[in-house]
XYZ file of C-alpha atoms in Angstrom:
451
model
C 0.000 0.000 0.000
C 2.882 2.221 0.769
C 4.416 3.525 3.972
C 2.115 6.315 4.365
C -1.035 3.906 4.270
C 0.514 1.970 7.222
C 0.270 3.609 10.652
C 1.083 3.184 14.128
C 2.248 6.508 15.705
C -0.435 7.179 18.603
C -2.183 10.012 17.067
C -3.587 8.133 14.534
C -3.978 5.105 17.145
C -5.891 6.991 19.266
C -7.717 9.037 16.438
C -8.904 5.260 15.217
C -9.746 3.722 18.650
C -13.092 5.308 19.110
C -16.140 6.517 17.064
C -18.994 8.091 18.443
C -19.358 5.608 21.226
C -20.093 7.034 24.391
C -16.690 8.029 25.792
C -14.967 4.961 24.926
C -11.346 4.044 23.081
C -9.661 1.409 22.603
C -6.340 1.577 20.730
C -5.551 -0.822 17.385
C -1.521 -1.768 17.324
C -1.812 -0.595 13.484
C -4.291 1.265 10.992
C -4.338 0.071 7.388
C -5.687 2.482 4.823
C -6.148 0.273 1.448
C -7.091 1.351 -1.782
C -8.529 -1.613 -3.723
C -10.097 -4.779 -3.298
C -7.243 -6.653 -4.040
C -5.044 -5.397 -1.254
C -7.822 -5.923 1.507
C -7.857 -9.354 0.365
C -4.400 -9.510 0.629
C -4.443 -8.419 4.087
C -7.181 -10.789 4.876
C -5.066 -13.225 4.148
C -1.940 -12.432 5.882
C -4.394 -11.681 8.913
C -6.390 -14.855 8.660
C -2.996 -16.757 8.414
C -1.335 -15.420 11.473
C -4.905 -14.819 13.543
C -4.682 -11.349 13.247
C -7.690 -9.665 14.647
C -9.385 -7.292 12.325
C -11.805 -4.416 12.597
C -13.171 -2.658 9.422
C -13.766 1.241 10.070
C -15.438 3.289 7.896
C -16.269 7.207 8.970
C -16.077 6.259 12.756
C -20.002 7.916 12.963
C -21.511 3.976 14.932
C -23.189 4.500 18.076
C -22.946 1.044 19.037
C -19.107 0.474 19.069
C -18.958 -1.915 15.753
C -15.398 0.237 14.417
C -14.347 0.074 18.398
C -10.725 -2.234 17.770
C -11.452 -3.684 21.659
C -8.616 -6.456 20.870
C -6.193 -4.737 19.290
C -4.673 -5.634 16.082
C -5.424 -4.424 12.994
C -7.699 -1.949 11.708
C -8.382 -1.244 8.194
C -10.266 2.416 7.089
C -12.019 2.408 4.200
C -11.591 5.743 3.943
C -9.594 6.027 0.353
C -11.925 3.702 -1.166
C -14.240 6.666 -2.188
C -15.192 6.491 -5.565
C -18.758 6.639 -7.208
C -18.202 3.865 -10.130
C -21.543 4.423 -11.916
C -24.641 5.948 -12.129
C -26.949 3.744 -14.691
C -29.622 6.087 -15.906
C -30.938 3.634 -18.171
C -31.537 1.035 -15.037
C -31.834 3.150 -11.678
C -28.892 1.897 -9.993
C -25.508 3.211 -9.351
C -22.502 1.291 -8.553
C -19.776 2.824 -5.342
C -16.597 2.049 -3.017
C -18.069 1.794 0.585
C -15.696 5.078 1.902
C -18.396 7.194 -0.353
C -19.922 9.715 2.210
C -23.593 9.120 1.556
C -24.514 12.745 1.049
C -22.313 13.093 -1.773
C -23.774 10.024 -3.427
C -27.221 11.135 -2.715
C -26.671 14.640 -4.231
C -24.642 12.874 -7.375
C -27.550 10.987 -8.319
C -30.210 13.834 -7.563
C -27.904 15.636 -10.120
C -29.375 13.343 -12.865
C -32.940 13.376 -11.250
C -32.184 10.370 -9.313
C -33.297 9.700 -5.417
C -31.294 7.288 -2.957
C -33.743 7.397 -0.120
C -31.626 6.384 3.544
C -30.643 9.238 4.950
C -29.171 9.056 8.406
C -28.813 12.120 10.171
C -25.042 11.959 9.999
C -25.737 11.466 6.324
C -22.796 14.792 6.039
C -20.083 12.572 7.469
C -20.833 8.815 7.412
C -19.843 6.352 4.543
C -22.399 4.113 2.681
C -20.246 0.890 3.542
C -21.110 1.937 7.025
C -24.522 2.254 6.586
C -24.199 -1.161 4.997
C -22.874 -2.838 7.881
C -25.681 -1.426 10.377
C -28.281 -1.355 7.741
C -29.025 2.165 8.488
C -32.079 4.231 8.605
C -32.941 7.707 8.814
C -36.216 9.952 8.657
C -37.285 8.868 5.102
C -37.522 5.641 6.285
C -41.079 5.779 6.982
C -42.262 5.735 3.830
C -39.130 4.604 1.862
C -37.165 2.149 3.824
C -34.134 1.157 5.099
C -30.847 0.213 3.209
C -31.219 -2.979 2.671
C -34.270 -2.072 0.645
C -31.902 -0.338 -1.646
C -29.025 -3.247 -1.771
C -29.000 -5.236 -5.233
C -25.679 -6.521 -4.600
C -22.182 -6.139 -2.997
C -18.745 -7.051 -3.428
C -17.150 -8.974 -0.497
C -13.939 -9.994 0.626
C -14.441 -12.638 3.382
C -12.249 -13.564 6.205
C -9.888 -15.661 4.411
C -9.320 -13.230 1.736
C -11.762 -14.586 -0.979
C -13.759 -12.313 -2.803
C -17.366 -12.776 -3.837
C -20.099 -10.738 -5.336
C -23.426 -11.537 -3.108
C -25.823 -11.422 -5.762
C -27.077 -9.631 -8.852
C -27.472 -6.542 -10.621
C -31.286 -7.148 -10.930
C -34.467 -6.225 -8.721
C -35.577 -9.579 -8.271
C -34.039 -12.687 -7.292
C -34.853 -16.108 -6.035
C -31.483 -18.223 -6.589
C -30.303 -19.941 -3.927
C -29.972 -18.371 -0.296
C -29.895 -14.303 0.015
C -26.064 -13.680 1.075
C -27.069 -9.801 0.291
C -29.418 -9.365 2.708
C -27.770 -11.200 5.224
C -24.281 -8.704 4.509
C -26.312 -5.506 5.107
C -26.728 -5.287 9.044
C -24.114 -7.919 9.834
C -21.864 -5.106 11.393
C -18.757 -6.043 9.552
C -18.375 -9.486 11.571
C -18.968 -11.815 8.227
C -17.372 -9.989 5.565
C -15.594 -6.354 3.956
C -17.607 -4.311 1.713
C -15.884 -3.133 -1.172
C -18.341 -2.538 -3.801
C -22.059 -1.585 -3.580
C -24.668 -1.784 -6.163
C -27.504 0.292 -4.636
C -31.272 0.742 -6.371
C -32.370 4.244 -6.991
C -35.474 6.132 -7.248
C -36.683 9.235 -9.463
C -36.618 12.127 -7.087
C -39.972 13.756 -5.848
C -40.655 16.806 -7.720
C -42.224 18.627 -4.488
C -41.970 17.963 -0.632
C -43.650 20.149 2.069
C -42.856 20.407 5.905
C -45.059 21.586 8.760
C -43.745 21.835 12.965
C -46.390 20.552 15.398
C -45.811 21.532 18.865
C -47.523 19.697 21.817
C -48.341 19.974 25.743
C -48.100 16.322 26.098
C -45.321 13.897 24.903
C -47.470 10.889 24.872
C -49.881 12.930 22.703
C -47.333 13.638 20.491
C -46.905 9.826 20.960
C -50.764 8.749 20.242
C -50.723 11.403 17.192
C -47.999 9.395 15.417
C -50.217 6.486 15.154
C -53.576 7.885 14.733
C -51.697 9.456 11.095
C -51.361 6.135 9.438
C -54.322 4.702 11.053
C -56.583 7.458 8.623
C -54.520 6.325 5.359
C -52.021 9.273 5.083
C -47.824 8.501 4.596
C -45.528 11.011 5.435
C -42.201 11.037 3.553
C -40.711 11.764 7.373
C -42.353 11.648 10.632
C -40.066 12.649 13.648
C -40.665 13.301 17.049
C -38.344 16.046 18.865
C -39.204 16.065 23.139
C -38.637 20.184 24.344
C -34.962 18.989 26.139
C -34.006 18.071 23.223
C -34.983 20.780 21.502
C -33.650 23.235 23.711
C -30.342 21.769 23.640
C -29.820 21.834 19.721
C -31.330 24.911 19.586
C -28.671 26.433 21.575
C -25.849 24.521 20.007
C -26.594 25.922 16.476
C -27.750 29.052 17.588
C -30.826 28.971 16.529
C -34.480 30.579 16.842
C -36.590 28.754 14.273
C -38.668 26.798 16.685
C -39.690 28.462 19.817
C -38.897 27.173 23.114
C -41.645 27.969 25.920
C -42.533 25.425 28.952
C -45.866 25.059 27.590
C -44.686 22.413 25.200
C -43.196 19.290 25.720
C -42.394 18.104 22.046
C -42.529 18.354 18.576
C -43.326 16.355 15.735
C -41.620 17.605 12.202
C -43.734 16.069 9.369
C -42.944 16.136 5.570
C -44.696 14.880 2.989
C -43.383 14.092 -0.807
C -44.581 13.431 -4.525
C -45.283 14.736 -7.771
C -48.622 16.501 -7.325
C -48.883 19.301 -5.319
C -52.310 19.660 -5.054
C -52.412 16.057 -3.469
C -49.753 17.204 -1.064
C -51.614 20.205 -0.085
C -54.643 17.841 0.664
C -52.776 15.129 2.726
C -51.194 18.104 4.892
C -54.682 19.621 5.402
C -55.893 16.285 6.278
C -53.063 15.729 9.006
C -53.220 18.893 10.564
C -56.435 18.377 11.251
C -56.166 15.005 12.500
C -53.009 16.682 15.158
C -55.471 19.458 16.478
C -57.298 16.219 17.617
C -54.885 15.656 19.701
C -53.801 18.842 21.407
C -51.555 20.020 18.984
C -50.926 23.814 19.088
C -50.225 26.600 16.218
C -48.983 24.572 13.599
C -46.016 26.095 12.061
C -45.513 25.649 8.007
C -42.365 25.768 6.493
C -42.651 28.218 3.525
C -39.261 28.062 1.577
C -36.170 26.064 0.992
C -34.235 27.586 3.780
C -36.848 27.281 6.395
C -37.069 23.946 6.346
C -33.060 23.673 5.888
C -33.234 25.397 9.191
C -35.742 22.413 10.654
C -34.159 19.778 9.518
C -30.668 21.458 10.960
C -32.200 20.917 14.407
C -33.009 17.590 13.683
C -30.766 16.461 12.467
C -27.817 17.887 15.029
C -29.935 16.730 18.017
C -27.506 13.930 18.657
C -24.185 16.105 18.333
C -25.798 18.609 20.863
C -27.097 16.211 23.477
C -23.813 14.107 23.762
C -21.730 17.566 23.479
C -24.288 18.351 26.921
C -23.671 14.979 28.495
C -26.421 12.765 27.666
C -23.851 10.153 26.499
C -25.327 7.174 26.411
C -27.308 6.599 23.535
C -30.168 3.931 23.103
C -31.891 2.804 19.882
C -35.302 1.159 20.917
C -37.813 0.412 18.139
C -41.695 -0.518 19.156
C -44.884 -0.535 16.923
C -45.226 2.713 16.377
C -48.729 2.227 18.367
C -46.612 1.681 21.477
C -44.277 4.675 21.676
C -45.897 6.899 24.612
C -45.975 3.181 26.542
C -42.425 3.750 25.831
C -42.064 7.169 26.637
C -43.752 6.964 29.879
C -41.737 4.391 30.885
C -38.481 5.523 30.483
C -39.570 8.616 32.235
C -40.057 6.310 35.225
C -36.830 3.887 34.872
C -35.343 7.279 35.156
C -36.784 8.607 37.862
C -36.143 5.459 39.639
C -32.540 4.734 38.513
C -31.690 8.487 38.733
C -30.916 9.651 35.065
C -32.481 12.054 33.258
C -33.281 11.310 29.428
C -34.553 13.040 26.350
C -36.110 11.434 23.624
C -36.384 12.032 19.709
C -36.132 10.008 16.993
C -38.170 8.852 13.876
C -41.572 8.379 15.090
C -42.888 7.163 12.069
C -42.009 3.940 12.266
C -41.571 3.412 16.359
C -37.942 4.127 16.232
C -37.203 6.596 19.642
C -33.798 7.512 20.641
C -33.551 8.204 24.132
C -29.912 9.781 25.244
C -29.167 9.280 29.039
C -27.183 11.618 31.427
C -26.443 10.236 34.637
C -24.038 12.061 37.136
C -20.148 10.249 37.229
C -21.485 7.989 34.737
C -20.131 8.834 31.233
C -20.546 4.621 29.898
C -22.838 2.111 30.153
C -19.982 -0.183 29.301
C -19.123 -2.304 31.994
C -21.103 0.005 34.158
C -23.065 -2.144 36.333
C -25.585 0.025 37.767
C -26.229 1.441 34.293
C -26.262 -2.006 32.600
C -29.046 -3.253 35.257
C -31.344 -0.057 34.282
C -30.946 -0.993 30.720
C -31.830 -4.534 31.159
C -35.192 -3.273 32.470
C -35.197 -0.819 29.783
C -34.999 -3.529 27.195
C -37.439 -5.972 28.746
C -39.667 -2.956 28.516
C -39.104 -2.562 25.121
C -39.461 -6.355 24.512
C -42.709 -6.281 26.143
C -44.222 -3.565 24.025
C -43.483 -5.868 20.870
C -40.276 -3.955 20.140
C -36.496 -4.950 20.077
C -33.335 -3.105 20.961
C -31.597 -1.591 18.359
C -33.448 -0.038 14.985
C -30.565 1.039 13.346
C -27.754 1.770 15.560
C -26.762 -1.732 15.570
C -25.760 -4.155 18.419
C -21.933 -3.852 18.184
C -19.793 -3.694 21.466
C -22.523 -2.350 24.062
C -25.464 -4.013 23.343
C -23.953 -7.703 22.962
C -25.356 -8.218 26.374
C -29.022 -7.740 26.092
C -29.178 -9.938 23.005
C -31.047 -12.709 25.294
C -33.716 -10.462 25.986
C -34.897 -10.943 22.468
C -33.722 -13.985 20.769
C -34.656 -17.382 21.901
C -30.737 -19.780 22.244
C -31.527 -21.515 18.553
C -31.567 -17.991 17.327
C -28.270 -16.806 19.028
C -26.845 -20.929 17.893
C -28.019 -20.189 14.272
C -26.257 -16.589 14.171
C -22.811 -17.852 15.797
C -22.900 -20.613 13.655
C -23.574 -18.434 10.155
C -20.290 -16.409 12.077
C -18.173 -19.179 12.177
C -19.060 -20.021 8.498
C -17.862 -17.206 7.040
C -15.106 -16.997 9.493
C -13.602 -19.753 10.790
C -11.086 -18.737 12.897
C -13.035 -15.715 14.164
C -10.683 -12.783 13.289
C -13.085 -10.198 11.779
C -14.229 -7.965 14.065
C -14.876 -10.808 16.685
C -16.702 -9.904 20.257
C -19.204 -7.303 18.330
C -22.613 -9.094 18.360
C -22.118 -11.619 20.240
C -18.969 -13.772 21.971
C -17.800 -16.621 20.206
């Protein structure tokens, strides 16, 4: 690769030993930045060879410690491998290296009139192989999906070095067992991602954006539902609690949205299409249905920039809470039915464990975010105290018909709670389809699950 692709001065060590993790790092012994496919498999390899252990990185942005090199060894970046290969017009699909920030790909293919729906909020900085490996999410996922919606087919260098394409170029597919699908949201414990050939949309000609505030964050809650319930999808659908709110708001110095004590959350809803009288109607039809349920003076974005401006607090919520020490971060998912079940009670596991949270998140489709501050306690890894109120967070969660992690991922600091939700055949089945594809379990082994 060249000298200056191989590193392991502590800068760099300690630059690569955490993402946005909590507070936690962990320091690799060496930091490979390869440029092709052919030299990852090369390291593979070497690494497989001499039980090397591995961690694939891509823009450090995981909340759930998946880059986190917790044994060491060798990490490789993805970083250089940021090329966009194609963009077939004729077939909706374009073709990229996983260290392609997904921003830039999304505004390449808008360029030609083209729409690649995910769009997680740190859509600015992360990398599409990352979003890959967690199959990530995002506000548009209400109405548009997640990632592996969008995944036709991926190039793969496994453990051992060999390299494999998952699939095929085509939008359907019934030939033998889907290795795509089971790629996207493995983490980066069965294989690297080195090319991606993603489905793409036409873009929506118009999109509109209204601010609901309300007095009551489980009517915010009830609202959600009652939406879908009368027929009516929203291209986004996310719920913002007044913390929260306050928080960003003061972290990007911002007035858009006032702050008074009279409210105790938001909802931002967008809709999108091609006919703007039928967008006009549907946002009629769910303002009305949100003055049903307390909502107060609903607040219509009216140009480009103001609804820049709302989708800047949205979307820098998590920055500003962790930045004000709410840094534990959880990623609960529930019918959507069930969120102010869920609301209320992690109001009351706080009370009773003595943390304070805030939630937000994409409401549309039951996915909350709920960022915990608790004095002296900057981890809930290998915190006990912490990792008992979580337990009871996620039983909660499990209860309601929901499971732990929407998009975030299991990673490092989850692995724990994974028998809250899975049965032992299902946790036998996934260790064994680990030890498949890795044998001698050197990729990015102890995120998941232990061996």
């Amino acid at each position: 690769m060249g000298d200056q692709y191989v590193l392991a001065d502590e800068e760099n060590m300690r630059h690569y030993g955490h993402d946005e993790t909590e507070h936690l790092l962990f320091l690799p012994e060496v930091v490979l930045k390869p440029r092709t496919t052919g030299e990852i498999s090369a390291i593979m390899r070497i690494c497989n060879r001499d039980l090397l252990p591995v961690t694939p990185r891509g823009a450090g942005t995981g909340l759930s410690g998946g880059a986190l090199p917790h044994l060491g060894g060798v990490l490789i970046s993805t970083e250089r491998m940021n090329s966009i290969l194609e963009i077939d017009e004729r077939n909706l699909q374009v073709t990229t290296e996983p260290g392609v920030i997904t921003e830039v790909l999304q505004e390449a293919v808008r360029a030609k009139g083209l729409f690649y729906p995910p769009d997680p909020s740190s859509r600015g900085s992360c990398f599409i192989g990352g979003n890959i490996s967690e199959n990530s999410g995002g506000p548009k996922a209400v109405k548009y999906g997640v990632v592996k919606d969008y995944v036709l087919n991926l190039e793969v260098v496994l453990p051992t070095g060999e390299v494999i394409w998952t699939g095929a170029n085509v939008l359907k597919n019934s030939t033998g067992y889907n290795l795509t699908q089971l790629m996207v949201g493995s983490e980066g414990t069965l294989g690297i991602v080195t090319r991606i050939v993603l489905k793409l949309l036409p873009f929506p000609k118009f999109d509109l954006l209204m601010l609901a505030p309300f007095s009551s964050l489980e009517k915010a809650g009830e609202a959600v539902s009652a939406i879908f319930r009368a027929g009516l999808i929203p291209s986004a659908l996310e719920l913002v609690e007044i913390d929260a709110l306050r928080i960003v708001s003061r972290f990007v110095d911002s007035t858009a949205v006032p702050v008074n004590d009279s409210v105790a959350a938001h909802l931002i809803v967008e809709v999108d299409g091609n006919n703007m009288d039928v967008l006009m109607s549907d946002m009629e039809a769910i303002s009305e249905l949100l003055a049903q349920f307390g909502a107060g003076e609903i607040f219509f974005a009216d140009d480009a920039q103001q609804k820049a401006e709302l989708w800047k607090l949205r979307r820098r919520v998590a920055e500003a809470v962790k930045t004000s020490g709410y840094t534990i971060e959880e990623d609960t998912v529930v019918p959507r039915a069930e969120l102010p079940a869920l609301i209320r009670g992690v109001k009351a596991l706080g009370k009773q464990h003595g943390f304070h949270a805030v939630c937000y998140g994409h409401a549309g489709d039951g996915n909350l975010h709920i960022r915990i501050k608790k004095e002296g306690t900057e981890n809930s890894f290998g915190d006990e105290e912490m990792t008992s109120a979580l337990r009871e967070l996620f039983k909660l969660v499990y209860s309601l018909g929901g499971t732990i992690s929407g998009e975030h991922g299991i990673g490092l600091i989850q692995k724990g709670f994974m028998d809250i939700v899975f049965a032992d055949a299902n946790l036998r089945l996934m260790r064994e389809i680990k030890r498949s594809f890795d044998p001698n379990n050197i990729l990015n082994a102890g995120k998941i699950f232990d061996r």
